[in-house]
Amino acid sequence: MNVEFINPFLSSLLNVLSTMAQTELKPGKPSLKKDELARGDVSGLIGMVGPQTKGSLSITFDENLALTIMERMLGERPDAVNEEVTDMVGEITNMVTGGAKNLLGEKGYEFDMATPVVVSGKGHTIAHKCEGAKVLIPFTSADGNANIEVSFDKL
């Protein structure tokens, strides 16, 4: 997969969380993901389709990180992942994808975004609806971990 296509999603995630939630993430080493098991407790998944390709993005957060982001954005910290937290994860997924869409549009890549789907719970799975490899990029922070998965059909 083309790094030029993945980096806009990473920089968009870092930008959204630092701007909206004063949260700094440190990216780790990318790897290919072979299974569908989520690497966290709550995930936003969004599909994208355009003339050049189709694909999907997921962002998964550890519960503590999701609750901390919620507290920093809205001033309240829920006791556990609830409907408000899942709504927030869906909105973050939307903002990250929108930011990446703008960056990729400058390079001539166009795509439309679907509405994000949010899944939560220990051991949940994420199913990307495309044929391409799944690239997993881990992020660490003082408040917990996050992971981005990007998968696109041939690029």
PDB file of C-alpha atoms in Angstrom:
ATOM      1  CA  MET A   1       0.000   0.000   0.000  1.00  0.00           C
ATOM      2  CA  ASN A   2       1.149   3.488  -0.838  1.00  0.00           C
ATOM      3  CA  VAL A   3       2.475   5.434   2.177  1.00  0.00           C
ATOM      4  CA  GLU A   4       1.394   8.625   0.416  1.00  0.00           C
ATOM      5  CA  PHE A   5      -2.168   7.356   0.839  1.00  0.00           C
ATOM      6  CA  ILE A   6      -1.867   6.341   4.524  1.00  0.00           C
ATOM      7  CA  ASN A   7      -0.014   9.347   5.954  1.00  0.00           C
ATOM      8  CA  PRO A   8      -2.942  11.785   5.519  1.00  0.00           C
ATOM      9  CA  PHE A   9      -5.050   9.589   7.837  1.00  0.00           C
ATOM     10  CA  LEU A  10      -2.291   9.536  10.467  1.00  0.00           C
ATOM     11  CA  SER A  11      -1.668  13.275  10.368  1.00  0.00           C
ATOM     12  CA  SER A  12      -5.425  13.928  10.423  1.00  0.00           C
ATOM     13  CA  LEU A  13      -5.866  11.760  13.564  1.00  0.00           C
ATOM     14  CA  LEU A  14      -2.994  13.525  15.322  1.00  0.00           C
ATOM     15  CA  ASN A  15      -4.418  16.917  14.337  1.00  0.00           C
ATOM     16  CA  VAL A  16      -8.013  16.132  15.373  1.00  0.00           C
ATOM     17  CA  LEU A  17      -7.056  14.769  18.801  1.00  0.00           C
ATOM     18  CA  SER A  18      -4.540  17.493  19.616  1.00  0.00           C
ATOM     19  CA  THR A  19      -6.955  20.245  18.498  1.00  0.00           C
ATOM     20  CA  MET A  20     -10.246  18.880  19.851  1.00  0.00           C
ATOM     21  CA  ALA A  21      -9.063  16.987  22.948  1.00  0.00           C
ATOM     22  CA  GLN A  22      -5.579  18.275  23.818  1.00  0.00           C
ATOM     23  CA  THR A  23      -4.389  14.683  23.433  1.00  0.00           C
ATOM     24  CA  GLU A  24      -0.995  13.831  21.985  1.00  0.00           C
ATOM     25  CA  LEU A  25      -0.517  10.420  20.390  1.00  0.00           C
ATOM     26  CA  LYS A  26       2.812   8.864  19.489  1.00  0.00           C
ATOM     27  CA  PRO A  27       2.721   6.693  16.346  1.00  0.00           C
ATOM     28  CA  GLY A  28       4.312   3.260  16.449  1.00  0.00           C
ATOM     29  CA  LYS A  29       5.531   0.909  13.745  1.00  0.00           C
ATOM     30  CA  PRO A  30       3.002  -0.037  11.041  1.00  0.00           C
ATOM     31  CA  SER A  31       2.322  -3.709  10.359  1.00  0.00           C
ATOM     32  CA  LEU A  32       0.027  -5.832   8.217  1.00  0.00           C
ATOM     33  CA  LYS A  33      -3.003  -7.077  10.116  1.00  0.00           C
ATOM     34  CA  LYS A  34      -4.075 -10.639   9.373  1.00  0.00           C
ATOM     35  CA  ASP A  35      -7.179 -10.994  11.578  1.00  0.00           C
ATOM     36  CA  GLU A  36     -10.369  -9.036  12.279  1.00  0.00           C
ATOM     37  CA  LEU A  37      -9.930  -8.675  16.061  1.00  0.00           C
ATOM     38  CA  ALA A  38      -9.952  -5.039  17.203  1.00  0.00           C
ATOM     39  CA  ARG A  39      -6.937  -3.853  19.209  1.00  0.00           C
ATOM     40  CA  GLY A  40      -9.012  -1.877  21.711  1.00  0.00           C
ATOM     41  CA  ASP A  41     -12.449  -1.386  23.246  1.00  0.00           C
ATOM     42  CA  VAL A  42     -14.363   0.960  20.932  1.00  0.00           C
ATOM     43  CA  SER A  43     -13.928   1.356  17.157  1.00  0.00           C
ATOM     44  CA  GLY A  44     -15.218   3.682  14.486  1.00  0.00           C
ATOM     45  CA  LEU A  45     -15.292   2.216  10.959  1.00  0.00           C
ATOM     46  CA  ILE A  46     -15.960   4.230   7.804  1.00  0.00           C
ATOM     47  CA  GLY A  47     -16.120   3.189   4.174  1.00  0.00           C
ATOM     48  CA  MET A  48     -14.799   5.251   1.286  1.00  0.00           C
ATOM     49  CA  VAL A  49     -15.367   4.893  -2.423  1.00  0.00           C
ATOM     50  CA  GLY A  50     -14.031   6.853  -5.371  1.00  0.00           C
ATOM     51  CA  PRO A  51     -13.099   6.538  -9.026  1.00  0.00           C
ATOM     52  CA  GLN A  52      -9.603   5.194  -8.267  1.00  0.00           C
ATOM     53  CA  THR A  53     -10.338   2.785  -5.420  1.00  0.00           C
ATOM     54  CA  LYS A  54     -12.540   1.816  -2.504  1.00  0.00           C
ATOM     55  CA  GLY A  55     -11.512   1.184   1.048  1.00  0.00           C
ATOM     56  CA  SER A  56     -12.144   1.693   4.714  1.00  0.00           C
ATOM     57  CA  LEU A  57     -10.612   3.184   7.811  1.00  0.00           C
ATOM     58  CA  SER A  58     -11.073   2.198  11.425  1.00  0.00           C
ATOM     59  CA  ILE A  59      -9.905   3.942  14.565  1.00  0.00           C
ATOM     60  CA  THR A  60      -9.930   1.914  17.772  1.00  0.00           C
ATOM     61  CA  PHE A  61      -9.436   3.343  21.252  1.00  0.00           C
ATOM     62  CA  ASP A  62      -8.710   1.761  24.616  1.00  0.00           C
ATOM     63  CA  GLU A  63     -11.614   2.493  26.958  1.00  0.00           C
ATOM     64  CA  ASN A  64      -9.570   4.791  29.226  1.00  0.00           C
ATOM     65  CA  LEU A  65      -8.328   6.854  26.271  1.00  0.00           C
ATOM     66  CA  ALA A  66     -11.870   7.187  24.861  1.00  0.00           C
ATOM     67  CA  LEU A  67     -13.193   8.308  28.266  1.00  0.00           C
ATOM     68  CA  THR A  68     -10.321  10.798  28.674  1.00  0.00           C
ATOM     69  CA  ILE A  69     -10.964  12.262  25.197  1.00  0.00           C
ATOM     70  CA  MET A  70     -14.665  12.572  26.090  1.00  0.00           C
ATOM     71  CA  GLU A  71     -13.773  14.375  29.322  1.00  0.00           C
ATOM     72  CA  ARG A  72     -11.415  16.777  27.530  1.00  0.00           C
ATOM     73  CA  MET A  73     -13.897  17.537  24.760  1.00  0.00           C
ATOM     74  CA  LEU A  74     -17.093  17.843  26.804  1.00  0.00           C
ATOM     75  CA  GLY A  75     -15.988  18.334  30.406  1.00  0.00           C
ATOM     76  CA  GLU A  76     -17.669  15.148  31.652  1.00  0.00           C
ATOM     77  CA  ARG A  77     -16.171  11.703  32.144  1.00  0.00           C
ATOM     78  CA  PRO A  78     -18.563   8.762  31.885  1.00  0.00           C
ATOM     79  CA  ASP A  79     -17.932   5.669  34.014  1.00  0.00           C
ATOM     80  CA  ALA A  80     -17.769   3.419  30.958  1.00  0.00           C
ATOM     81  CA  VAL A  81     -18.242   3.415  27.186  1.00  0.00           C
ATOM     82  CA  ASN A  82     -21.843   4.509  26.607  1.00  0.00           C
ATOM     83  CA  GLU A  83     -23.895   5.910  23.732  1.00  0.00           C
ATOM     84  CA  GLU A  84     -22.345   9.375  24.082  1.00  0.00           C
ATOM     85  CA  VAL A  85     -18.831   7.884  23.868  1.00  0.00           C
ATOM     86  CA  THR A  86     -19.708   5.805  20.807  1.00  0.00           C
ATOM     87  CA  ASP A  87     -21.215   8.914  19.180  1.00  0.00           C
ATOM     88  CA  MET A  88     -17.973  10.790  19.890  1.00  0.00           C
ATOM     89  CA  VAL A  89     -15.863   7.976  18.387  1.00  0.00           C
ATOM     90  CA  GLY A  90     -18.053   8.066  15.268  1.00  0.00           C
ATOM     91  CA  GLU A  91     -17.600  11.829  15.028  1.00  0.00           C
ATOM     92  CA  ILE A  92     -13.810  11.550  15.466  1.00  0.00           C
ATOM     93  CA  THR A  93     -13.760   8.884  12.738  1.00  0.00           C
ATOM     94  CA  ASN A  94     -15.718  11.241  10.487  1.00  0.00           C
ATOM     95  CA  MET A  95     -13.415  14.221  11.214  1.00  0.00           C
ATOM     96  CA  VAL A  96     -10.236  12.182  10.653  1.00  0.00           C
ATOM     97  CA  THR A  97     -11.537  10.814   7.347  1.00  0.00           C
ATOM     98  CA  GLY A  98     -12.704  14.276   6.256  1.00  0.00           C
ATOM     99  CA  GLY A  99      -9.273  15.742   7.044  1.00  0.00           C
ATOM    100  CA  ALA A 100      -7.557  12.956   5.116  1.00  0.00           C
ATOM    101  CA  LYS A 101     -10.005  13.424   2.231  1.00  0.00           C
ATOM    102  CA  ASN A 102      -8.954  17.077   1.958  1.00  0.00           C
ATOM    103  CA  LEU A 103      -5.240  16.194   2.020  1.00  0.00           C
ATOM    104  CA  LEU A 104      -5.696  13.417  -0.558  1.00  0.00           C
ATOM    105  CA  GLY A 105      -7.828  15.683  -2.756  1.00  0.00           C
ATOM    106  CA  GLU A 106      -4.800  17.967  -3.096  1.00  0.00           C
ATOM    107  CA  LYS A 107      -2.916  14.972  -4.579  1.00  0.00           C
ATOM    108  CA  GLY A 108      -5.674  14.117  -7.047  1.00  0.00           C
ATOM    109  CA  TYR A 109      -7.373  11.319  -5.076  1.00  0.00           C
ATOM    110  CA  GLU A 110     -11.114  11.722  -4.704  1.00  0.00           C
ATOM    111  CA  PHE A 111     -13.543   9.622  -2.692  1.00  0.00           C
ATOM    112  CA  ASP A 112     -16.904   9.831  -0.978  1.00  0.00           C
ATOM    113  CA  MET A 113     -17.342   8.870   2.659  1.00  0.00           C
ATOM    114  CA  ALA A 114     -20.047   6.667   4.139  1.00  0.00           C
ATOM    115  CA  THR A 115     -21.562   7.226   7.578  1.00  0.00           C
ATOM    116  CA  PRO A 116     -19.310   5.779  10.295  1.00  0.00           C
ATOM    117  CA  VAL A 117     -20.331   2.659  12.186  1.00  0.00           C
ATOM    118  CA  VAL A 118     -19.178   2.276  15.793  1.00  0.00           C
ATOM    119  CA  VAL A 119     -18.592  -1.076  17.492  1.00  0.00           C
ATOM    120  CA  SER A 120     -17.619  -1.514  21.122  1.00  0.00           C
ATOM    121  CA  GLY A 121     -16.894  -4.224  23.664  1.00  0.00           C
ATOM    122  CA  LYS A 122     -13.960  -6.390  24.617  1.00  0.00           C
ATOM    123  CA  GLY A 123     -12.888  -8.650  21.760  1.00  0.00           C
ATOM    124  CA  HIS A 124     -15.064  -7.042  19.060  1.00  0.00           C
ATOM    125  CA  THR A 125     -14.137  -7.472  15.412  1.00  0.00           C
ATOM    126  CA  ILE A 126     -13.706  -5.084  12.495  1.00  0.00           C
ATOM    127  CA  ALA A 127     -14.538  -6.250   8.971  1.00  0.00           C
ATOM    128  CA  HIS A 128     -13.093  -4.143   6.150  1.00  0.00           C
ATOM    129  CA  LYS A 129     -15.211  -4.560   3.018  1.00  0.00           C
ATOM    130  CA  CYS A 130     -12.391  -4.452   0.479  1.00  0.00           C
ATOM    131  CA  GLU A 131      -9.771  -6.806  -0.882  1.00  0.00           C
ATOM    132  CA  GLY A 132      -6.617  -4.872  -0.034  1.00  0.00           C
ATOM    133  CA  ALA A 133      -4.138  -5.490   2.755  1.00  0.00           C
ATOM    134  CA  LYS A 134      -5.015  -4.109   6.181  1.00  0.00           C
ATOM    135  CA  VAL A 135      -2.302  -1.784   7.483  1.00  0.00           C
ATOM    136  CA  LEU A 136      -2.346  -1.372  11.277  1.00  0.00           C
ATOM    137  CA  ILE A 137      -0.678   1.641  12.868  1.00  0.00           C
ATOM    138  CA  PRO A 138      -0.534   1.669  16.677  1.00  0.00           C
ATOM    139  CA  PHE A 139      -0.468   4.870  18.739  1.00  0.00           C
ATOM    140  CA  THR A 140       0.419   5.286  22.387  1.00  0.00           C
ATOM    141  CA  SER A 141      -0.407   8.039  24.860  1.00  0.00           C
ATOM    142  CA  ALA A 142      -0.271   8.625  28.589  1.00  0.00           C
ATOM    143  CA  ASP A 143      -4.012   7.816  28.707  1.00  0.00           C
ATOM    144  CA  GLY A 144      -4.097   4.621  26.659  1.00  0.00           C
ATOM    145  CA  ASN A 145      -3.603   3.308  23.159  1.00  0.00           C
ATOM    146  CA  ALA A 146      -5.295   3.854  19.821  1.00  0.00           C
ATOM    147  CA  ASN A 147      -4.948   2.029  16.514  1.00  0.00           C
ATOM    148  CA  ILE A 148      -5.726   3.015  12.955  1.00  0.00           C
ATOM    149  CA  GLU A 149      -6.439   0.384  10.332  1.00  0.00           C
ATOM    150  CA  VAL A 150      -6.480   1.381   6.666  1.00  0.00           C
ATOM    151  CA  SER A 151      -7.445  -0.969   3.850  1.00  0.00           C
ATOM    152  CA  PHE A 152      -7.868  -0.100   0.189  1.00  0.00           C
ATOM    153  CA  ASP A 153      -8.359  -2.093  -2.969  1.00  0.00           C
ATOM    154  CA  LYS A 154      -5.466  -1.732  -5.416  1.00  0.00           C
ATOM    155  CA  LEU A 155      -3.805   1.654  -5.438  1.00  0.00           C
TER     156      LEU A 155
END
